[in-house]
Short mmCIF file of C-alpha atoms in Angstrom, two decimals:
data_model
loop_
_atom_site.label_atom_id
_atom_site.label_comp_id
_atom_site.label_asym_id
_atom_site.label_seq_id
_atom_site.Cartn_x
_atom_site.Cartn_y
_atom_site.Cartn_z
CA UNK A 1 -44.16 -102.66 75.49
CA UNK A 2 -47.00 -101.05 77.25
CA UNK A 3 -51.13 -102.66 76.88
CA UNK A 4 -53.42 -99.90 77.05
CA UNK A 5 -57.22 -101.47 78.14
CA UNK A 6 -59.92 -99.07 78.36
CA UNK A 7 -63.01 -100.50 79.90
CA UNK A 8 -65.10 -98.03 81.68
CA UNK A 9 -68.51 -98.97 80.01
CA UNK A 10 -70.47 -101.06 82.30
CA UNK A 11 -72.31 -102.87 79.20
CA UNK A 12 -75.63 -102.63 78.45
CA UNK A 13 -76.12 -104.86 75.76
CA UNK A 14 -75.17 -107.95 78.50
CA UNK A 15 -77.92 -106.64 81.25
CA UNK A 16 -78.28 -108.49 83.50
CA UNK A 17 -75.36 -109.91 83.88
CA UNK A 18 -73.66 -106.13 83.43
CA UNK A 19 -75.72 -104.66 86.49
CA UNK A 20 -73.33 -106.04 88.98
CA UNK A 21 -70.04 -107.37 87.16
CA UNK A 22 -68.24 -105.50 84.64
CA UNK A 23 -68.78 -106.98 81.50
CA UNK A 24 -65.04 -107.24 80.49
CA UNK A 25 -64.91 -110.14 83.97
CA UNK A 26 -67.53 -111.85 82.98
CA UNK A 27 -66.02 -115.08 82.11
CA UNK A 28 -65.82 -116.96 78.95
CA UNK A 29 -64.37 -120.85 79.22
CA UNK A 30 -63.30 -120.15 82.82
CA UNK A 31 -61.76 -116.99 82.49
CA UNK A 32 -62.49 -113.04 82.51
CA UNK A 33 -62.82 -111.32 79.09
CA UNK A 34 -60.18 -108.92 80.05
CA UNK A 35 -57.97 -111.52 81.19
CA UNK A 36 -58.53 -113.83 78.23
CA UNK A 37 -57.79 -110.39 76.08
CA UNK A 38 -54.61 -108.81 77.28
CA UNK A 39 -52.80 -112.54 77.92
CA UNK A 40 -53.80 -113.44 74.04
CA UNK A 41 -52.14 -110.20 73.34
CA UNK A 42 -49.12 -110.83 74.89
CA UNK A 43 -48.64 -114.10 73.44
CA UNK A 44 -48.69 -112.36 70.09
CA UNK A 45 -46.96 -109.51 70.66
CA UNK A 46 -44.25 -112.56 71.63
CA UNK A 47 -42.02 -109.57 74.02
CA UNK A 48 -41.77 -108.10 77.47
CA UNK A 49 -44.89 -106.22 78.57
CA UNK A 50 -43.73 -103.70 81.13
CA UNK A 51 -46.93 -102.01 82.19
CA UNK A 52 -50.78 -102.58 81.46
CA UNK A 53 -53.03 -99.31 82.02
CA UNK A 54 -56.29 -100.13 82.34
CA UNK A 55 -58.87 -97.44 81.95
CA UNK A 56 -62.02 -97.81 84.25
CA UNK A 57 -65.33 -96.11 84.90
CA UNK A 58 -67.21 -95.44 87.93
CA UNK A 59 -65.68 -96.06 91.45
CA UNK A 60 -68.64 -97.85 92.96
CA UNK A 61 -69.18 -100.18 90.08
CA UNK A 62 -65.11 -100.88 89.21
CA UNK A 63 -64.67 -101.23 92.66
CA UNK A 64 -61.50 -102.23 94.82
CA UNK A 65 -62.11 -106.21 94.00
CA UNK A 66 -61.90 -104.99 90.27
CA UNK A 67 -58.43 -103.15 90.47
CA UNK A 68 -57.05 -105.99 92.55
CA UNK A 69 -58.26 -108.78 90.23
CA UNK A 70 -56.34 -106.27 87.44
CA UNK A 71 -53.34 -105.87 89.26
CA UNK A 72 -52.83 -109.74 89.50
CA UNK A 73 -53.41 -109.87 85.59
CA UNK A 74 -50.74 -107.45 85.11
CA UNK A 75 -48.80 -109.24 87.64
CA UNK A 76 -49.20 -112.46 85.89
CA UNK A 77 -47.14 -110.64 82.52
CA UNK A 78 -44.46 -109.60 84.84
CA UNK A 79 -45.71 -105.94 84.35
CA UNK A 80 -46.96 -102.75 86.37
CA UNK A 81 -50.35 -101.94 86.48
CA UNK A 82 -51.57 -98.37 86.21
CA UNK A 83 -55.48 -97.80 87.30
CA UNK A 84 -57.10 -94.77 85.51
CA UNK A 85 -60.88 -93.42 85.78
CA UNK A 86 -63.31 -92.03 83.50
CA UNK A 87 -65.58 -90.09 85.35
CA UNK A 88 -67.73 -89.82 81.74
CA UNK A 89 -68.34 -91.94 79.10
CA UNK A 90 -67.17 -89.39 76.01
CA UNK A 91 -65.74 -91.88 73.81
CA UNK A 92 -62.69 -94.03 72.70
CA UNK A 93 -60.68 -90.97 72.40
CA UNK A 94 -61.40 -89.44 75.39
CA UNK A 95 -61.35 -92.76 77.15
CA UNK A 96 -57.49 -93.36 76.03
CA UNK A 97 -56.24 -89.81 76.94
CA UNK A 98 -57.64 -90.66 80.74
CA UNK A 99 -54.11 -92.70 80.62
CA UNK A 100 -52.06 -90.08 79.15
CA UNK A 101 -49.65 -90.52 81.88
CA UNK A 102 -48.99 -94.10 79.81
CA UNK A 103 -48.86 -93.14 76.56
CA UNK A 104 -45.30 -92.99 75.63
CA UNK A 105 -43.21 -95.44 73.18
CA UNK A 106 -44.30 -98.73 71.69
CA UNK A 107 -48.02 -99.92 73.22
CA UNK A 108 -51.36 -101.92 72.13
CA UNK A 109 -54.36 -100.02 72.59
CA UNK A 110 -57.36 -102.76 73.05
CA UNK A 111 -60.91 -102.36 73.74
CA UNK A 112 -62.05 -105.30 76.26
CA UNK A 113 -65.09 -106.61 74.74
CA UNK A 114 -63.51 -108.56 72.05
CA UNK A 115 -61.38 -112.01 72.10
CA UNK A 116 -58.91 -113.09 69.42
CA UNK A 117 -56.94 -115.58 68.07
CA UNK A 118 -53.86 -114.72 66.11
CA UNK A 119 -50.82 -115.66 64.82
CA UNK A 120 -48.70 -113.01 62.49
CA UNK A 121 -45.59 -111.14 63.42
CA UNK A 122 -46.11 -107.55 64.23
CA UNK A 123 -44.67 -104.94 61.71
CA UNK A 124 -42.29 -102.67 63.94
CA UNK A 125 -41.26 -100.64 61.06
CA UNK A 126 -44.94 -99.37 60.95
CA UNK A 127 -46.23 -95.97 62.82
CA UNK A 128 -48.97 -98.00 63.35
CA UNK A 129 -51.01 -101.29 62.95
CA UNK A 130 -54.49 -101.59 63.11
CA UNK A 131 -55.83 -105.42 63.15
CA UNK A 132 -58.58 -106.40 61.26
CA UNK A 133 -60.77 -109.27 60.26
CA UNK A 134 -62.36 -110.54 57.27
CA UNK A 135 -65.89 -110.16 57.29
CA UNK A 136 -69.11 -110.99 54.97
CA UNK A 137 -70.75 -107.68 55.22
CA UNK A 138 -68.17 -105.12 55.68
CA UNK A 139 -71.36 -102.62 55.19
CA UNK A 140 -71.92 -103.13 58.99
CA UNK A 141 -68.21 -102.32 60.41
CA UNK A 142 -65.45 -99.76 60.32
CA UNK A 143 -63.61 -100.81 57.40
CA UNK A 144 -60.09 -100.02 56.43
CA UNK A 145 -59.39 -98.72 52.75
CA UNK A 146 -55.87 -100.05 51.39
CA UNK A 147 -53.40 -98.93 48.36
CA UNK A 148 -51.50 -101.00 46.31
CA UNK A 149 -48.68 -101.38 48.78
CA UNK A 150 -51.17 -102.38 51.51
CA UNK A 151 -50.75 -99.46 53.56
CA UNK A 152 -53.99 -98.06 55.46
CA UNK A 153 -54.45 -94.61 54.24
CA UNK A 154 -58.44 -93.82 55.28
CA UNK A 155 -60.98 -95.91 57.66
CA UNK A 156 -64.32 -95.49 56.96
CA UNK A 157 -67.40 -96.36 58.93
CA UNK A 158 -70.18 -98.67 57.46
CA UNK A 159 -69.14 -97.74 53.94
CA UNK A 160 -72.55 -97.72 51.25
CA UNK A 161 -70.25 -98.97 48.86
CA UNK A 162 -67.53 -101.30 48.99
CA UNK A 163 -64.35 -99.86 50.24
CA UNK A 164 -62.91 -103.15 51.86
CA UNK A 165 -63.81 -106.82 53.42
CA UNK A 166 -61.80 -105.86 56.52
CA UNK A 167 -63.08 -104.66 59.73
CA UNK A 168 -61.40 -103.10 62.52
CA UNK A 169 -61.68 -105.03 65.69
CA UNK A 170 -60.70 -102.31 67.90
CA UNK A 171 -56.82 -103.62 68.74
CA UNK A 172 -54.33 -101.11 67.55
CA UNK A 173 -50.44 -100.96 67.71
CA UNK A 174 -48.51 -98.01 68.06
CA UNK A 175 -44.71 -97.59 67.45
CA UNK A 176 -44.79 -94.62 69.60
CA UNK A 177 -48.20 -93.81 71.01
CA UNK A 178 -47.29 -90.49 72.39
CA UNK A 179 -47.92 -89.46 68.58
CA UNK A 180 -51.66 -90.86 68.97
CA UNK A 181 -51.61 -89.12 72.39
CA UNK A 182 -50.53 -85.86 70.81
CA UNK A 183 -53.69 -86.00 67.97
CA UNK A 184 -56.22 -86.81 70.70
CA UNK A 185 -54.90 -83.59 72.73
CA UNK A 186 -56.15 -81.71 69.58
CA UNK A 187 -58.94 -83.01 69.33
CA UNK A 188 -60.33 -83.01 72.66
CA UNK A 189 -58.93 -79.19 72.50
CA UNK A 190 -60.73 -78.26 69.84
CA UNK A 191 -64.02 -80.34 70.49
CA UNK A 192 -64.01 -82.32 67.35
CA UNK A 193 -66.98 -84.83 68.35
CA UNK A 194 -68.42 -87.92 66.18
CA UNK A 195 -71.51 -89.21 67.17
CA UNK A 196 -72.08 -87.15 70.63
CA UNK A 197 -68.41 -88.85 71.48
CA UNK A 198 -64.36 -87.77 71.68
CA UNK A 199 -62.81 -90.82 68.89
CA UNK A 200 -59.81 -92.55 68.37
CA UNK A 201 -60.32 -92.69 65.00
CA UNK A 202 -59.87 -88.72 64.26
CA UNK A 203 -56.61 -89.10 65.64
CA UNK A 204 -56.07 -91.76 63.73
CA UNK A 205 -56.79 -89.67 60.44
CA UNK A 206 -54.68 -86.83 61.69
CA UNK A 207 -51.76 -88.98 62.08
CA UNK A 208 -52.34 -90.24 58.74
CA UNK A 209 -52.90 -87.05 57.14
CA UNK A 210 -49.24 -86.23 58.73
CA UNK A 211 -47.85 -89.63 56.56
CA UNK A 212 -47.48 -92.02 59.06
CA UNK A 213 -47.43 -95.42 57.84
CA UNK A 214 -50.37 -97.64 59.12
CA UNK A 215 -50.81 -101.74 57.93
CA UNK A 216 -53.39 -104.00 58.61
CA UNK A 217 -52.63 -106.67 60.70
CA UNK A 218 -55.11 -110.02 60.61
CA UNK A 219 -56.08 -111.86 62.75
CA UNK A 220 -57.54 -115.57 62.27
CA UNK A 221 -60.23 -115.05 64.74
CA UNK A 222 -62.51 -111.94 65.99
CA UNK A 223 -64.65 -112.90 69.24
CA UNK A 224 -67.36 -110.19 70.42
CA UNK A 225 -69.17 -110.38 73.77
CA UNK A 226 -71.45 -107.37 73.85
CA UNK A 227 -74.57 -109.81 74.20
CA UNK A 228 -76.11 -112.76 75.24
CA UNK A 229 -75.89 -114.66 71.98
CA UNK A 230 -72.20 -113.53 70.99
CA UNK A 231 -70.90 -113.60 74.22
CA UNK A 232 -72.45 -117.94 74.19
CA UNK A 233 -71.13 -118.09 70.83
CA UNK A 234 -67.79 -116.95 72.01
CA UNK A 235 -67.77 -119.30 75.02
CA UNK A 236 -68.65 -122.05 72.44
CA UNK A 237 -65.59 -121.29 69.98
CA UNK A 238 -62.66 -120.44 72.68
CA UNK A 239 -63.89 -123.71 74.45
CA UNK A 240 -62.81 -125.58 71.02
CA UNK A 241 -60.05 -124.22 70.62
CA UNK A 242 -58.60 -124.68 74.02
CA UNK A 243 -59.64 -128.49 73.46
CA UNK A 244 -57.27 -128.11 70.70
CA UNK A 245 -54.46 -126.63 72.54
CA UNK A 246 -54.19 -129.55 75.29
CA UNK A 247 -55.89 -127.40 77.44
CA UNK A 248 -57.02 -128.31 80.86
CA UNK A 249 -60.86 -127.65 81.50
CA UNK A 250 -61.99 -129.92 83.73
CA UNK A 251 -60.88 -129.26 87.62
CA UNK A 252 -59.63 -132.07 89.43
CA UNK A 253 -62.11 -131.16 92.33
CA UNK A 254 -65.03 -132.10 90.27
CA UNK A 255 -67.82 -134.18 92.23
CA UNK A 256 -69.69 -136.65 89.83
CA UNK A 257 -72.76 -137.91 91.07
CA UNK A 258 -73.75 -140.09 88.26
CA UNK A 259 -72.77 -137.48 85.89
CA UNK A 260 -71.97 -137.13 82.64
CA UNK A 261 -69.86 -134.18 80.78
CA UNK A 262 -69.76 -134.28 76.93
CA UNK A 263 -66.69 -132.36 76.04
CA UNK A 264 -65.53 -129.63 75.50
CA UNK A 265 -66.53 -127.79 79.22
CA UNK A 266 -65.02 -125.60 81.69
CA UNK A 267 -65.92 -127.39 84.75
CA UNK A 268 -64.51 -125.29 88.15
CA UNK A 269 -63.41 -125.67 91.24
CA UNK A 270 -65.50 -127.33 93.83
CA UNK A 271 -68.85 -128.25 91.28
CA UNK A 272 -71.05 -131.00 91.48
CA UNK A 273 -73.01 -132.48 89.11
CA UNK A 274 -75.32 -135.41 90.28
CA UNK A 275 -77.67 -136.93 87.85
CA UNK A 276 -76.94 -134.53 85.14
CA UNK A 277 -75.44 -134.71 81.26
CA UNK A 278 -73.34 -131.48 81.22
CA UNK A 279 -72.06 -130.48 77.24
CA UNK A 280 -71.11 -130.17 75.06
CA UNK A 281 -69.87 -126.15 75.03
CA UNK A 282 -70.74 -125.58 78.90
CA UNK A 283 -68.44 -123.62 81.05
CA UNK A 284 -69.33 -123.99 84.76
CA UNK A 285 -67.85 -121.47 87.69
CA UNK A 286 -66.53 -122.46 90.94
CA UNK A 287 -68.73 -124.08 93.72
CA UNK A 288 -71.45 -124.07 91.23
CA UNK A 289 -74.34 -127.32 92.15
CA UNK A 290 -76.14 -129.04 88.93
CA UNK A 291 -78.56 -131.39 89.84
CA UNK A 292 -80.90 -133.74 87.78
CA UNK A 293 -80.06 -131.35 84.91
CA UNK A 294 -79.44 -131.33 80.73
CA UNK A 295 -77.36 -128.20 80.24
CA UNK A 296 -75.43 -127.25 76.42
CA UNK A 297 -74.62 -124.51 74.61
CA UNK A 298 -74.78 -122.59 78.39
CA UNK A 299 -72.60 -120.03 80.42
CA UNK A 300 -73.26 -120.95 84.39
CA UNK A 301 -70.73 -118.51 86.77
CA UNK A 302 -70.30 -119.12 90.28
CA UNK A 303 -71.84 -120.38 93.66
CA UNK A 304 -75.00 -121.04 91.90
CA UNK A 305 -77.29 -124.08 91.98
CA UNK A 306 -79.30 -125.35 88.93
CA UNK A 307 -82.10 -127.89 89.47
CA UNK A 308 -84.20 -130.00 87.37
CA UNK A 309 -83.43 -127.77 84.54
CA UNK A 310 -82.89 -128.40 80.72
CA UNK A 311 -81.09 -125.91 79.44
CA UNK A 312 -79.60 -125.10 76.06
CA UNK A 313 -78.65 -121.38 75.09
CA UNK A 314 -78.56 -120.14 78.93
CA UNK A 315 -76.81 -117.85 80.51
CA UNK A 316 -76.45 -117.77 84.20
CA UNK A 317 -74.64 -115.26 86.64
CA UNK A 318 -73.37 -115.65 90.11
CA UNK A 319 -75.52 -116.87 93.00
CA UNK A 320 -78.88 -117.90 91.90
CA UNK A 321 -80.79 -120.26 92.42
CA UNK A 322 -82.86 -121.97 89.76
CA UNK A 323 -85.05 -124.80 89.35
CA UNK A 324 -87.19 -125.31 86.69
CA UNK A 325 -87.86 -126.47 83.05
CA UNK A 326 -87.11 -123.34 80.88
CA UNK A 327 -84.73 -123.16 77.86
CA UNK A 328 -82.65 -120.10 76.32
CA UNK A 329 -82.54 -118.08 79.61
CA UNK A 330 -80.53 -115.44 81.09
CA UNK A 331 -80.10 -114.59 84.65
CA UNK A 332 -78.43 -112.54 86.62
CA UNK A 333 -76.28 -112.36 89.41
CA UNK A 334 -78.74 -113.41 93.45
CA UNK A 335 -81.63 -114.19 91.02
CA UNK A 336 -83.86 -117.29 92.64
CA UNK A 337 -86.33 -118.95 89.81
CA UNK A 338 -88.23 -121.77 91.85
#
């Protein structure tokens, strides 16, 4: 089984925190999107994974500590990595067919904005499954459209009317995605654009136009992090349900300082809190300094140091320094607030 990741966009919707980390390693309850993403994958897909492509933009931005902190993820799953560039951003289709040295035989195709939590055994006698979610206003997704055998047979984007309650997340499975591979070659030779951009989706349609047999597959739940207020949102849910799974959050290196945490938190490596009441939903990166601080709700990455702060709804990057009074904040990365 093969992961295909694209993740060339840099992310525009999280600026700052975008402008100098790709937004799929921005961390969410300790760990990188991407990471969180293809190791949740895995553990569905419940097999081998033999290779993970990941599919990267520019050079200077995805940089060498980018494809090395990749190559230990794939590591990590026993499995190869493959690095591929997109030197443009044309689109999901265009984006996939960078790797088309990796698209052969059975593979999940997953776009690395998005976290999940699932539990459903994949249908291998499927072309193809698509996983969805159930949403209240299906107006504002791609939806799929079902027949009485529930069997995908048309996706359809924002529908007026009501087509279906089921979104696509942008996680697909192919039995053999060389056949995907093949459709995209047609399209991107005969220029059939949506939106200014190369899709997956028309390759999608041409495979199903040829009868291939695409299901739904659903998932329990559908995580976004394209902004601030998702992405804290996202950090607040995964943090629950790692509390749930036993997980451990809370790093053993830890200085307290007359210090409270209110659980759930991801609390790194080498932090200190002194005179502080950290929680509950806080994640906190490595040799990260909180002093005479409220902080909830919040996102704080690395090597920073917070001061007489009370923060609720804040998202902080690497390396700055703050001290202040101000609530529902984001900074980014060597930003100094005094």
């Amino acid at each position: 089984m093969k992961i295909i990741v694209p993740m060339a966009g840099r992310g525009s919707r999280l600026r700052p925190h975008s402008l100098t980390v790709p937004k799929p390693l921005i961390p969410v309850a300790g760990k990188p999107i991407v990471h969180r993403l293809v190791s949740d994958i895995a553990k569905v897909l419940g097999e081998p994974i033999d290779e993970v492509a990941f599919v990267l933009g520019d050079p200077a931005f995805f940089g060498d500590d980018v494809v090395e902190s990749l190559k230990e993820l794939a590591a990590g799953l026993g499995a190869k990595a493959s690095i591929y560039r997109q030197d443009q951003p044309l689109g999901t289709g265009h984006a996939i067919m960078c790797a088309k040295d990796s698209l052969s035989g059975p593979a999940v195709i997953a776009y690395a904005d998005t976290l999940i939590r699932a539990d459903f055994d994949l249908d291998k006698s499927a072309d193809s499954v698509i996983w969805v979610k159930q949403v209240d206003q299906p107006e504002a997704y791609g939806v799929v459209k079902l027949n009485d055998n529930q069997e995908i047979v048309e996706l359809v984007e924002k529908p007026e009317q009501f087509v279906s309650d089921l979104a696509v997340i942008g996680i697909y499975y192919f039995k053999d995605v060389a056949q995907l591979k093949d459709e995209l070659q047609l399209v991107l030779d005969n220029n059939i654009i949506n939106g200014g951009e190369y899709q997956i989706n028309d390759g999608i349609k041409q495979m199903m136009a040829k009868g291939k047999k695409f299901v739904p597959g659903k998932v329990k739940e559908w995580m976004d992090c394209g902004n601030k207020a998702v992405t804290l949102e996202t950090n607040m849910r995964m943090l629950g349900f790692l509390e749930k799974d036993g997980e451990a959050l809370i790093s053993n290196s830890v200085r307290l300082d007359n210090a409270n945490i209110i659980e759930p938190c991801f609390i790194g490596e080498n932090v200190v809190l002194k005179d502080s009441t950290i929680g509950p939903f806080v994640s906190v990166g490595n040799n990260t300094t909180i002093v005479n601080s409220t902080v909830k709700n919040s996102l704080i990455q690395t090597h920073s140091k917070i001061s007489n702060a009370n923060l609720d709804n804040a998202m902080i990057g690497n390396h700055v320094v703050f001290d202040g009074n101000f609530e529902a904040i984001s900074i980014g990365d060597y930003s100094v607030l005094e």
